[in-house]
Each structure stands twice: as C-alpha cells, then as structure tokens.
Coordinates of C-alpha atoms in Angstrom, one line a residue:
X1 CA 128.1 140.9 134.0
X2 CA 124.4 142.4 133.9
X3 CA 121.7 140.3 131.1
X4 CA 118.5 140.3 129.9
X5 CA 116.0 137.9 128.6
X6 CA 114.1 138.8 125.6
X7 CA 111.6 136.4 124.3
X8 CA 111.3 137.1 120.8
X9 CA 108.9 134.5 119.9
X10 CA 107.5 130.9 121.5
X11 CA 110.6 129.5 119.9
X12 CA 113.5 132.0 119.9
X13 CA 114.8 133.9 122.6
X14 CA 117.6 137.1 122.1
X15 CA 119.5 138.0 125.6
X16 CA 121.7 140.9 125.8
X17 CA 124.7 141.3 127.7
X18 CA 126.6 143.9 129.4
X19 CA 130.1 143.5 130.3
X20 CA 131.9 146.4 132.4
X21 CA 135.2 147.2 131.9
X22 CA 136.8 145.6 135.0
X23 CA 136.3 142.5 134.0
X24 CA 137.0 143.1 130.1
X25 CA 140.5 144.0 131.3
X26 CA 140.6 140.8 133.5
X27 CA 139.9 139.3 130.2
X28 CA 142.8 140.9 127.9
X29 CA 145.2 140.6 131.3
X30 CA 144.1 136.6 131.6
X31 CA 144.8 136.0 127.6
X32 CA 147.9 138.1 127.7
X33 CA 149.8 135.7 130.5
X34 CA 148.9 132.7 128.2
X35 CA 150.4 134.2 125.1
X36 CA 153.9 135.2 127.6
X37 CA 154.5 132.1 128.7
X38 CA 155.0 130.8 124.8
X39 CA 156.0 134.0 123.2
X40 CA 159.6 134.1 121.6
X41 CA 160.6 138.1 121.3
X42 CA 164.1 138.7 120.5
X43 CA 166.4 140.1 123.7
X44 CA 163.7 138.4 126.2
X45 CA 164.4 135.2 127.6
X46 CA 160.9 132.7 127.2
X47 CA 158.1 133.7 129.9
X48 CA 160.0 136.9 130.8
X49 CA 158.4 139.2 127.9
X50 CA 156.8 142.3 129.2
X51 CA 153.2 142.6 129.0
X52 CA 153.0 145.6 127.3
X53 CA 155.5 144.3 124.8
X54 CA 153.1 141.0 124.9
X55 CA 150.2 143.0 123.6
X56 CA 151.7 145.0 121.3
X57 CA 153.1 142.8 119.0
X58 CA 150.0 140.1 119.3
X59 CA 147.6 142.3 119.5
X60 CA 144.9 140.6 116.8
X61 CA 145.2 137.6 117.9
X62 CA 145.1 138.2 121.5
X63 CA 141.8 140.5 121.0
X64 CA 140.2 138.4 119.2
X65 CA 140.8 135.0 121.5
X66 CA 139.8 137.2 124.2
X67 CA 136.5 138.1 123.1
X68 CA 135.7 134.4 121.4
X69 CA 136.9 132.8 125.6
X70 CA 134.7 135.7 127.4
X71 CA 131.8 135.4 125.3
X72 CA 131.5 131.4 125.3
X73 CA 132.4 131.7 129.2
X74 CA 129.3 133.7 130.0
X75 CA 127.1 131.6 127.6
X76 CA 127.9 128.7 129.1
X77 CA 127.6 130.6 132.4
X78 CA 123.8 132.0 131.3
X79 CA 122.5 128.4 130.2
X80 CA 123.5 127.4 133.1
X81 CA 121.8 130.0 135.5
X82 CA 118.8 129.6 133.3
X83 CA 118.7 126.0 132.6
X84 CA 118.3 126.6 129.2
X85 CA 118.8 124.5 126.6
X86 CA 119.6 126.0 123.1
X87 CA 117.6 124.0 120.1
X88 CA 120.0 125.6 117.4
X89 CA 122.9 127.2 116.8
X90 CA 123.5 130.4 118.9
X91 CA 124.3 133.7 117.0
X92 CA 126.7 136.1 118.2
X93 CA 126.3 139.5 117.5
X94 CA 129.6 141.3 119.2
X95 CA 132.3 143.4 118.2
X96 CA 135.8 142.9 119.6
X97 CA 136.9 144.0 123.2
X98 CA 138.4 147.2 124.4
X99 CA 140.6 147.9 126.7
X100 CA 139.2 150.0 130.1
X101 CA 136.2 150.5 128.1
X102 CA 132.4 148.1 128.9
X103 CA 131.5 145.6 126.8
X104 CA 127.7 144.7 125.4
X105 CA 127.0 142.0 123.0
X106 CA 123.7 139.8 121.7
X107 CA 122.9 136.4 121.4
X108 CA 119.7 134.6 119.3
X109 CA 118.9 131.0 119.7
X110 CA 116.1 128.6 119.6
X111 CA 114.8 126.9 122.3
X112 CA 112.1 124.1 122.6
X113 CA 108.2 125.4 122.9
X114 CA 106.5 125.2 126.6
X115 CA 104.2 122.7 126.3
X116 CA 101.0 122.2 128.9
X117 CA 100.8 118.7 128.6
X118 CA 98.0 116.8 128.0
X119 CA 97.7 113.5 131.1
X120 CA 100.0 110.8 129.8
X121 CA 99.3 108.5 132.2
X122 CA 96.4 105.8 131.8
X123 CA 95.8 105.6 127.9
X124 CA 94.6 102.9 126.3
X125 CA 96.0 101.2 123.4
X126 CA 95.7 98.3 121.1
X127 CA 98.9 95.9 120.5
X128 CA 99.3 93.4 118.1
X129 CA 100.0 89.4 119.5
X130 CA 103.0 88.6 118.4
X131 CA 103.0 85.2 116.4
X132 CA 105.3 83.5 114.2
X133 CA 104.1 81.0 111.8
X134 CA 105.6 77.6 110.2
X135 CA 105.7 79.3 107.0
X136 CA 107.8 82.0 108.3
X137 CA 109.8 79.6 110.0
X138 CA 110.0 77.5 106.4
X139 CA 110.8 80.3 104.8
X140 CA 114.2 81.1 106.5
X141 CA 115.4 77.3 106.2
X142 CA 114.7 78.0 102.5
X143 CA 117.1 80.4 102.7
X144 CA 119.8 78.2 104.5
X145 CA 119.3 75.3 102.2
X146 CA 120.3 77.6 99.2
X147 CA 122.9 78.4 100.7
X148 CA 124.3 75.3 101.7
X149 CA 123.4 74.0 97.6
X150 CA 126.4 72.8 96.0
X151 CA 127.1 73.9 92.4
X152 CA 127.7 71.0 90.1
X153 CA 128.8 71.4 86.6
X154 CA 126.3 69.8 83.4
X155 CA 128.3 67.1 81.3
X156 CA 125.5 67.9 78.5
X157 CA 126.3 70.5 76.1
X158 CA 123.0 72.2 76.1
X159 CA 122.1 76.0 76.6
X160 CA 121.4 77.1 80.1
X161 CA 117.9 77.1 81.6
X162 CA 116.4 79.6 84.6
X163 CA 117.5 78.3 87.8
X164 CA 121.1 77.1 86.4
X165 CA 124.0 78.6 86.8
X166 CA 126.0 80.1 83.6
X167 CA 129.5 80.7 84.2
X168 CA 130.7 83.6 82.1
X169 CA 133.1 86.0 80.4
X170 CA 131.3 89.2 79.5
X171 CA 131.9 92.7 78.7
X172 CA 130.0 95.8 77.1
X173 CA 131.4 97.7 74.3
X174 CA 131.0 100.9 72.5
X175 CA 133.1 100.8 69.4
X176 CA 136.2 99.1 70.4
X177 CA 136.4 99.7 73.8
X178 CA 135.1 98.0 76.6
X179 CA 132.9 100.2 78.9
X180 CA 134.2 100.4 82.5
X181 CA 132.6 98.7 85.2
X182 CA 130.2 96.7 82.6
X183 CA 133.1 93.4 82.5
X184 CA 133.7 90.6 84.5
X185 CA 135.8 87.1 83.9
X186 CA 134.4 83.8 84.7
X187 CA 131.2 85.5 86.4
X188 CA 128.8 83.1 88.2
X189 CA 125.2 84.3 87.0
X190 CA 122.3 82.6 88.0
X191 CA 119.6 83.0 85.5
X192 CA 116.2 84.1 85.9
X193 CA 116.4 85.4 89.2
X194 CA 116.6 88.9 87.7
X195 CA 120.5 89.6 88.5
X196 CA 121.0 90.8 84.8
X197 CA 118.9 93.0 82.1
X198 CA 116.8 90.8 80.9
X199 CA 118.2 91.1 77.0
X200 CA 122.1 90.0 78.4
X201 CA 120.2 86.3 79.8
X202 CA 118.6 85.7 76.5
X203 CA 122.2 85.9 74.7
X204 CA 123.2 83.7 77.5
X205 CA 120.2 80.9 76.8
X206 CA 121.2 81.0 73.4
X207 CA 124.6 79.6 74.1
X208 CA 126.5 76.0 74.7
X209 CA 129.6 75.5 76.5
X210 CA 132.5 77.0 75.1
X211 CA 130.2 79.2 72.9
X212 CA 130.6 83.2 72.1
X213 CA 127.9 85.5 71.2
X214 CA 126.8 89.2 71.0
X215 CA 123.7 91.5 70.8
X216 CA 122.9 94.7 71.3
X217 CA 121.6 95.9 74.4
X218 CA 119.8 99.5 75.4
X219 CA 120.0 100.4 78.8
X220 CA 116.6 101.4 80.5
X221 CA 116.4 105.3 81.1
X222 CA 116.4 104.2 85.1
X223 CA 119.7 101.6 84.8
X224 CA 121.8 102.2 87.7
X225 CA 124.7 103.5 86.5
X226 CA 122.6 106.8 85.1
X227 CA 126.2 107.1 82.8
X228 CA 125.0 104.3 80.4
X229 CA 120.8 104.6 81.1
X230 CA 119.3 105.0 77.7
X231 CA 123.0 104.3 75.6
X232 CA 123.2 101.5 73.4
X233 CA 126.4 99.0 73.9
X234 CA 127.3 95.5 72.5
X235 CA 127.5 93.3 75.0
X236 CA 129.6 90.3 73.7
X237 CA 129.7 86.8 75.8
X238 CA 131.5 84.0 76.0
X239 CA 129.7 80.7 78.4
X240 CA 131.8 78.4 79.8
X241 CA 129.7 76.3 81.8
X242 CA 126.4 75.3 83.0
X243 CA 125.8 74.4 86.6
X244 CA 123.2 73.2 88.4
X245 CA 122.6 74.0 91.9
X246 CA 122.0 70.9 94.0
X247 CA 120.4 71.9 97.3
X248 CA 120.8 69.0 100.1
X249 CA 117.6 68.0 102.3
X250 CA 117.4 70.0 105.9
X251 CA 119.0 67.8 108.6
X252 CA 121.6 68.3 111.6
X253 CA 124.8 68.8 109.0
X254 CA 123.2 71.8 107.4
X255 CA 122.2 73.2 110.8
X256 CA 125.5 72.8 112.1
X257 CA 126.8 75.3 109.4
X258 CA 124.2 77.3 110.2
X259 CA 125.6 78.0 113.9
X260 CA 122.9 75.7 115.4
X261 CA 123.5 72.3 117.5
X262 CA 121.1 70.5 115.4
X263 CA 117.6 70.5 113.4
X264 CA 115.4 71.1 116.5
X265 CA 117.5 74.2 118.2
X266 CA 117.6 75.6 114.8
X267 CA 114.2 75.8 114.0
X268 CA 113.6 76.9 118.1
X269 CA 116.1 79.3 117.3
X270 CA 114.4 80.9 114.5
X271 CA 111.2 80.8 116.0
X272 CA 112.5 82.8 119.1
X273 CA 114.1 85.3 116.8
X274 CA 111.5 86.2 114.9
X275 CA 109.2 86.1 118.4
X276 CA 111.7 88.7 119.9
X277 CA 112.0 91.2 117.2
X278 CA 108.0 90.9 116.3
X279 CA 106.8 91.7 120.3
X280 CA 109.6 94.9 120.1
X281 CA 108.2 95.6 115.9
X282 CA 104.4 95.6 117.6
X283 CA 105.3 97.4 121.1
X284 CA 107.1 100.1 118.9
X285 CA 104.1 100.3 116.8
X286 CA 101.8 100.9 120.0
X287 CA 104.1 103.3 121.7
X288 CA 103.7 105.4 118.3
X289 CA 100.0 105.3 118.4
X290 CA 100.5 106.4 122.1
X291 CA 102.7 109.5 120.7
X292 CA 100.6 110.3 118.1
X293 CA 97.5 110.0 120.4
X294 CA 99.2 112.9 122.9
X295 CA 100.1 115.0 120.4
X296 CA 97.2 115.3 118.2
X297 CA 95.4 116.3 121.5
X298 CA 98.2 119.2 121.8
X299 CA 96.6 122.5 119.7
X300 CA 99.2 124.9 120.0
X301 CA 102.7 123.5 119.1
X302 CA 105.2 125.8 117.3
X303 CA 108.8 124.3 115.9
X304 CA 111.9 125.7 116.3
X305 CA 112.9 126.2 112.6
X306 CA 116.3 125.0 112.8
X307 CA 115.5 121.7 114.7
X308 CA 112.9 121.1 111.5
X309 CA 116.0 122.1 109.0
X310 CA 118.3 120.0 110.4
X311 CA 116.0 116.8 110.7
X312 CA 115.4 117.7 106.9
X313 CA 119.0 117.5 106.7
X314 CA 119.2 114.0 108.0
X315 CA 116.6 112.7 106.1
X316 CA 118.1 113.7 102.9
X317 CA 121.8 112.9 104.1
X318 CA 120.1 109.0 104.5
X319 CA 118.5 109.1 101.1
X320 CA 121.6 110.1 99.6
X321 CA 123.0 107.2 101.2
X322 CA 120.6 104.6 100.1
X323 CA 120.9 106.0 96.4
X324 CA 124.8 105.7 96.5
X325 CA 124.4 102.1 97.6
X326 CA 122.2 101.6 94.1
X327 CA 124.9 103.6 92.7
X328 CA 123.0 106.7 91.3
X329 CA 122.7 110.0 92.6
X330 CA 119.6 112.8 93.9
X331 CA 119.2 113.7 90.4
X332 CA 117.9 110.4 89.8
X333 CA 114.6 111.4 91.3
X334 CA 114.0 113.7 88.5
X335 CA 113.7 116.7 91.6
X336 CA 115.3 119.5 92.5
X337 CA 116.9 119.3 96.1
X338 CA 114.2 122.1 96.8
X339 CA 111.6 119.7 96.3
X340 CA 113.3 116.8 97.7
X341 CA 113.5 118.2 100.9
X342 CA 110.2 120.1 100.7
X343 CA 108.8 116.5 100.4
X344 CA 110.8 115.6 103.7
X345 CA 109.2 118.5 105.7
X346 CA 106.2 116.8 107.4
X347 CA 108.0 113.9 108.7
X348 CA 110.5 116.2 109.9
X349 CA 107.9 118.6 111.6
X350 CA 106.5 115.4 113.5
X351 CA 110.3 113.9 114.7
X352 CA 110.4 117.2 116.0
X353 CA 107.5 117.1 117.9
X354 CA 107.8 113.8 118.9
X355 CA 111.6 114.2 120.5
X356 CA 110.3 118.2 122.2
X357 CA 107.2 116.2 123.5
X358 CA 109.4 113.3 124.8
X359 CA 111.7 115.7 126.0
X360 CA 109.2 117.5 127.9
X361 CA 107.8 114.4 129.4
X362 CA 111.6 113.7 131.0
X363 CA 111.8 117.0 132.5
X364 CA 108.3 116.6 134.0
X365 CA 109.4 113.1 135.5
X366 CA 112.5 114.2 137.1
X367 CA 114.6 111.8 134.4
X368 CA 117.9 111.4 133.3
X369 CA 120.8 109.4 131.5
X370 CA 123.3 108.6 134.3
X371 CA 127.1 108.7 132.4
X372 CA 127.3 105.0 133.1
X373 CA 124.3 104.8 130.4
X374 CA 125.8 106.6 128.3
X375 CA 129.2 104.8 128.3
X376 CA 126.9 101.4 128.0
X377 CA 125.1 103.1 124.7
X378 CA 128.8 103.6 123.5
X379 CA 129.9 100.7 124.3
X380 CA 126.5 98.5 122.2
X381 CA 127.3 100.7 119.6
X382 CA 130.8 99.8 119.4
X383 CA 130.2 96.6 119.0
X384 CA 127.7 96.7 116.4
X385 CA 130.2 98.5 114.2
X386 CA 133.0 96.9 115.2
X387 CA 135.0 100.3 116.0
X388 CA 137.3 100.5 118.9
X389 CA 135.3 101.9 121.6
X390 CA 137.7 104.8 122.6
X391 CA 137.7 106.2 118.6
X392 CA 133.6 106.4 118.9
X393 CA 133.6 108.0 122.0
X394 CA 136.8 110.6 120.9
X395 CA 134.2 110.5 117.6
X396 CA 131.0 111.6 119.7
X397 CA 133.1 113.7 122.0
X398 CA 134.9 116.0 119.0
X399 CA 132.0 116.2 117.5
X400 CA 129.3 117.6 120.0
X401 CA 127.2 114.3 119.4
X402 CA 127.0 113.3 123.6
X403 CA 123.9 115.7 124.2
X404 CA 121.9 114.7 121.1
X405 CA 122.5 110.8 122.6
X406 CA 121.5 112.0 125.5
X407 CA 118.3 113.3 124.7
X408 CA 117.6 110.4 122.3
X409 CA 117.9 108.0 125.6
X410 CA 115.8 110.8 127.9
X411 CA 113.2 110.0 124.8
X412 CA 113.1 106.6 124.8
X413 CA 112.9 106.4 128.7
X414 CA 109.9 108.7 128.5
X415 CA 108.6 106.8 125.9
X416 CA 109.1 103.5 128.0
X417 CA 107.1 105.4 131.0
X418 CA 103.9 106.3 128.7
X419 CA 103.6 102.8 127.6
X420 CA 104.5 100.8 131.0
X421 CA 101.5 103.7 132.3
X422 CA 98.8 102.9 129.4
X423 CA 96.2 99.9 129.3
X424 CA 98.0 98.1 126.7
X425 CA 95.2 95.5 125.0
X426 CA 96.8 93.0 123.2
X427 CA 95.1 92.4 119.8
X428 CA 95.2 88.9 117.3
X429 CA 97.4 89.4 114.4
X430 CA 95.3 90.5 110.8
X431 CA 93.7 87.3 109.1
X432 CA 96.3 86.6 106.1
X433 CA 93.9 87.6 103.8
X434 CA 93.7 91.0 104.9
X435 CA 97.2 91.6 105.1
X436 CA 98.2 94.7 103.1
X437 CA 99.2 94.9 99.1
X438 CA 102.0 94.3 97.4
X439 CA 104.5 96.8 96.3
X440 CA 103.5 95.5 93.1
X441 CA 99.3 95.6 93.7
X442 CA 99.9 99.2 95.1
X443 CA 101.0 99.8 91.6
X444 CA 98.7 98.2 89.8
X445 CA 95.7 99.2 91.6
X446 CA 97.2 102.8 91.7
X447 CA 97.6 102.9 87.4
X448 CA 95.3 104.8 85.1
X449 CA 94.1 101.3 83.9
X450 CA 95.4 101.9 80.4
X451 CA 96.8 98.5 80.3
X452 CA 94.8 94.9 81.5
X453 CA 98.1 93.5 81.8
X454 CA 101.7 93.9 82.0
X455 CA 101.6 91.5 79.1
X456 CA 99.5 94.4 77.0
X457 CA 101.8 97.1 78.2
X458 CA 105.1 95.4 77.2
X459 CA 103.3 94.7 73.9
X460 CA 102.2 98.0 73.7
X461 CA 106.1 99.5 74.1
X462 CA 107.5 97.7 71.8
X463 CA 105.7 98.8 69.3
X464 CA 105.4 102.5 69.8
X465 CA 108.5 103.8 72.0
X466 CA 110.7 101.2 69.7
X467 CA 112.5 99.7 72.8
X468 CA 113.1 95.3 72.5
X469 CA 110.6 93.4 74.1
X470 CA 113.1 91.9 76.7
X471 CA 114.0 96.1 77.8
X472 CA 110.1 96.3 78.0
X473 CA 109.5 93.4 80.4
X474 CA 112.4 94.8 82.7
X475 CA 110.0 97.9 83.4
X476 CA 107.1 97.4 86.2
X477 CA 103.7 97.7 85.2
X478 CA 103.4 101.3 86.5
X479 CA 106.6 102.7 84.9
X480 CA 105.2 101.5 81.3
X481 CA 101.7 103.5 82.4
X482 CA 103.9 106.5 83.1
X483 CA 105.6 105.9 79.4
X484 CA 102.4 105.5 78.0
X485 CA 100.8 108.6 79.7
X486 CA 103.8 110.8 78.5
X487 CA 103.8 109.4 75.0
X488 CA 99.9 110.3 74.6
X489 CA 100.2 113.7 76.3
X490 CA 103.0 114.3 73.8
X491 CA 100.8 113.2 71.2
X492 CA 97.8 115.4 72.4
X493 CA 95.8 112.5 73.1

C-alpha cells in the first residue's frame, strides 16, 4: 500500500491510496476462508466447500465485505502512521475490489487547524471571592420550612384566599366533551403562586366548600400545550376544601427531615454548599476569561465545518429538550429550524475553538487521559444517573462516544494547567446594588416605553385586542408591548 497526502485546505485534508493487486487478492482470499467456515452448499460437508465454489455463489457479498475490511484496515493503519486525528466524518470514495487487478481509492476528512500558540503560561486574571450570605442561607431554610408545612383543613365555609390551598375537581370542556389532559380529581392547587391561568383561580375564589362553578376561559396564544393556545373552553369546577398551610418554626425536628443532625450542622451544611459550588461557579468564570483572553489574541483560526455543524446539532438537540419538558415544540419559537440554528452558530464557532485550542494545549504538554480516568468518569457518571455502570460503558463503547470523553477530559486538564499557571487575583463580590437586572427589568427597560405600567398595558388589552383582564395580567409587560406594537403596525399607526 503506496499514499499520499493532499492538504486541500487549513481544515480538510484528501489522501489517496494505492492498493496493488497482491494484497487485493490477499484480501478476497482472507474474506473467502471466513465465509467457508459458515457456508452450507448442498453435497459439501460444513468448512469443506471449495473456494472457487465459495466465491462463486457469495460473490456480492464477499466483494463488498472485502473492500468495506481493507479500506477501514488501512485508515486506521494511515491515522495511525500520521497521528492524525479526523474532526468529521471520513468520505470514501472507492469502487469495489478486483480480483488480480490494483486497487486506488480516496478519502476526505477534517482535521483540526495548526495553531501557533500564543504563551499560556503567566496570565493574569481577576476572580471573584466567594461569599455566602445569611440571606442566602435564610432563603434555603425558607424553602425547608415549606416543605415541612402541614396542610390543615378550614372549618369556616368561606371562599379561598391566595396562599390557601383549594382542593379541587376540575375539567375543561368544548361542547360536551372534556378536553384531554385539561382534568384532574381532588387536585391540590395552591392559589396565587401562579400554578393556574389566572381566569381558572378567580372561579376558584368565587367558591365555598362543596360549591360548583364555571366560566369561560381563552387560552393565551403562548399556553403550553400550543393544541388549546388561543381556543376557548369551559372550564367547570367543583371546591371541596380549603386548607391552610401551617408552616412549623425552624428547630432540630425539621432539620432532622432535612438529612441534618440538627439546627447548627444544617445551617453549616448549607453554608458549605453554597461555598463549594460558588468558588468552582467563580474559578469556571476565570478560566473562561483565561480562554477567551488566548484566543482573541489568535488572528488566524479556521473551523472545521463539520465540528461547527455538529455543535449546532447539539445545541438544538438541548433546546428541543427543554421545550418538550414545557411541553411545546421548535415551532413554538415562531422560527424556522434555518434560523434556529443560524442563531446557534456563533456559540458553536467559539465551543469549537475553545475545545481545538484546549486540544492543542494537551498535545503541546505531553497530556493524556490514562484508561483508569476514563473508567473513573464512567463510573461518576453512572452514579449520577443511576444506570448500571456496564450498560453506560456498552452505551459509550457502541456508540463511538470514548474519544469525544476523551478529549473533553484532555480539555479540562489543559484548562486546569492555564489557570494553576496564571496570577489569579481574587476580587470582592459586586455591592448588591450593582448586581445585574431582573429577567423582568431586562424587559422593561428593553420595551418601546409605550406603556408606564403593566397596569396601563393590561388596561390597554382589554380594551382593544378583546381578551379578559385576568388573560391580560398573565402576559409580561414585554409580551403586551409586542401586542401593542403589532396591533398599531396593523393599524398603520
């Protein structure tokens, strides 16, 4: 076997191969015994069959398996002898083997970019002190004590109130049937902490124990199940009871349910918690300035296509998966998958760069993942989801995934050796009135400014799109701006 090396671009790399026909026979000869050993030909006892016989009557498929074995043989063989690591799929262009006759095929793959690195050793960088404070601490036994509250049921026959539970029969029709999914018997709601459109809660406040009611109810144009957003239904309701959650005073009992020996290791707990994953939150955070830093300083920095297309890939696979969790679908962006992923491209462009950069660092340092590291990485990961760890590692192994897990531990080890090697200055955290805005104050500083007040703007809906004040409130303050700005563009306004 004779090949060459063709550098088509920075990124891309063609070799051709030649193949005489000694060893294209050896081929067909070494596929042929496998295929006598198993094959069944009447008058011949098993293993006994001629070879001639052999390759006559299996002569496709033994061809063709002969061709596919030699070809990935010498790949493997090539990479090897080059140490070259293909960033893409590799693309065969061959046509099938002949006997006593030479051989030549092509292959096309991407490869990673030389870099000339820039130094990496000796940077300076700025890290956030890691602090925790008795708010934050406050806050999470907040959280236990609601959910160590007891639920007690109201003698009085009142209507519920926000913060009381409703217990509840409920369903949403459309004629006379009952619209899947929208039903539930004897359903614990607790009102006003948003669990429920806004319109379904006032039917409930308007009911005493034992009491049945209905209304109609539009579905906002964004409502989860995109089946029913913007369809009308009757919701009918019957309330049961009212409850009032009863939460108990913080003391050892409580921290006891909580896994904790008492009060004090609790809150010591916590406070180490939050410690731990803030210092690894902020060192993560430094270690991406020290990236960034690196390779803004690199000018010339082409992509392998494929690496970018598959990171897209990913990135839209994960979104998908967050939007099936909501229970809706891409559509619901209002994008085409063109534009979805188009919009995905420049964080994809710098993954890639960071993981060839990384990559390049490891092979500069001499580093590697030893197999005992990678069985440890299996072995976490089992753990956290609770799979067997001999089905992951069949899992990884059947599907290709041990050298991407590979590299993603060569990156983080070269990531490890930048930071250990900068001038780390550790920085106090932002004063809490500098801390950055609200989702909601992003949106409100970010609007036209058509509205003073979410108060105006529900106002303003109800009377011009002709949707119920309760649908209105349900909106945020930027979704009604977007209403309004489509309603007065429609008007030519």
């Amino acid at each position: 076997m004779e090949y060459n090396v063709e550098e088509i671009s920075p990124v891309k790399r063609k070799i051709t191969v030649e193949v005489p026909a000694e060893e294209v026979n050896a081929a067909l000869t070494t596929t042929i015994a496998l295929y006598r050993m198993q094959a069944d030909v009447k008058g011949f006892r098993k293993g006994k069959v001629p070879s001639s016989v052999v390759e006559s009557k299996y002569r496709k498929q033994v061809y063709s398996e002969a061709t596919t074995d030699l070809i990935n043989y010498q790949i493997n063989e090539i990479m090897s002898g080059l140490s070259m690591q293909p960033m893409s799929r590799i693309d065969v262009d061959a046509k099938e083997l002949e006997r006593d006759t030479d051989f030549k095929y092509a292959i096309e793959f991407e490869v990673a970019p030389k870099l000339d690195l820039p130094e990496y050793r000796g940077l300076s960088v700025e890290e956030v002190k890691a602090e925790v404070t008795e708010a934050e601490i406050a806050e999470v036994e907040g959280r236990i004590l609601e959910n160590n509250a007891e639920v007690k049921v109201i003698e009085d026959v009142r209507p519920p109130k926000d913060g009381e539970v409703a217990t509840v029969t409920f369903g949403a029709y459309q004629g006379d049937k009952v619209v899947e999914g929208i039903q539930a018997e004897n359903f614990d709601l607790l009102l006003g902490q948003g669990q429920s459109l806004p319109e379904f809660e006032e039917l409930v406040k308007t009911l005493t124990t034992g009491e049945s009611g209905e209304t109609e109810i539009t579905f906002p144009s964004d409502f989860i199940n995109e089946n029913l957003a913007g369809q009308t239904v009757t919701m009918k309701c019957k309330l049961h009871a009212v409850k009032e959650r009863i939460t108990p005073e913080m003391n050892d009992q409580v921290a006891k349910k909580a896994g904790f020996s008492d009060v004090e290791t609790m809150r010591k707990g916590i406070k180490e918690s939050y410690m731990n994953q803030r210092k690894q939150m902020n060192k993560s955070a430094a270690q991406s300035q020290l990236l960034s830093q690196l390779i803004e300083g690199i000018k010339d920095f082409p992509l392998p296509p494929a690496m970018v297309e598959d990171r897209i890939d990913r990135l839209v696979q994960d979104l998908e998966y967050k939007l099936d969790r909501q229970g809706k679908g891409l559509q619901s962006l209002g994008k085409s998958l063109k534009e979805i992923r188009d919009g995905f491209k420049a964080e994809a462009e710098s993954t890639v760069k960071s993981e060839i950069f990384l990559l390049a660092v490891a092979a500069e340092e001499g580093l590697d993942i030893s197999p005992e590291e990678i069985e440890a990485t299996l072995t976490q990961l089992a753990m956290q989801t609770r799979q067997p760890l001999h089905e992951l590692k069949k899992y990884y192994e059947d599907n290709n995934l041990i050298v991407p897990l590979k590299d993603r531990l060569l990156c983080d080890k070269a990531s490890e050796l930048i930071y250990d090697a900068a001038e780390v200055k550790e920085i106090d955290p932002p004063a809490a009135g500098s801390k950055p805005a609200s989702a909601e104050e992003k949106e409100a500083d970010e609007a036209e400014g058509r509205f003073a007040s979410k108060a105006e703007a529900v106002e303003w809906a109800v009377a011009n799109l002709g949707i119920k004040e309760s649908t209105a409130k349900g909106y945020s303050l930027a979704k009604l701006e977007e209403r309004a700005e489509k309603f007065y563009a429609e008007q030519g306004e």
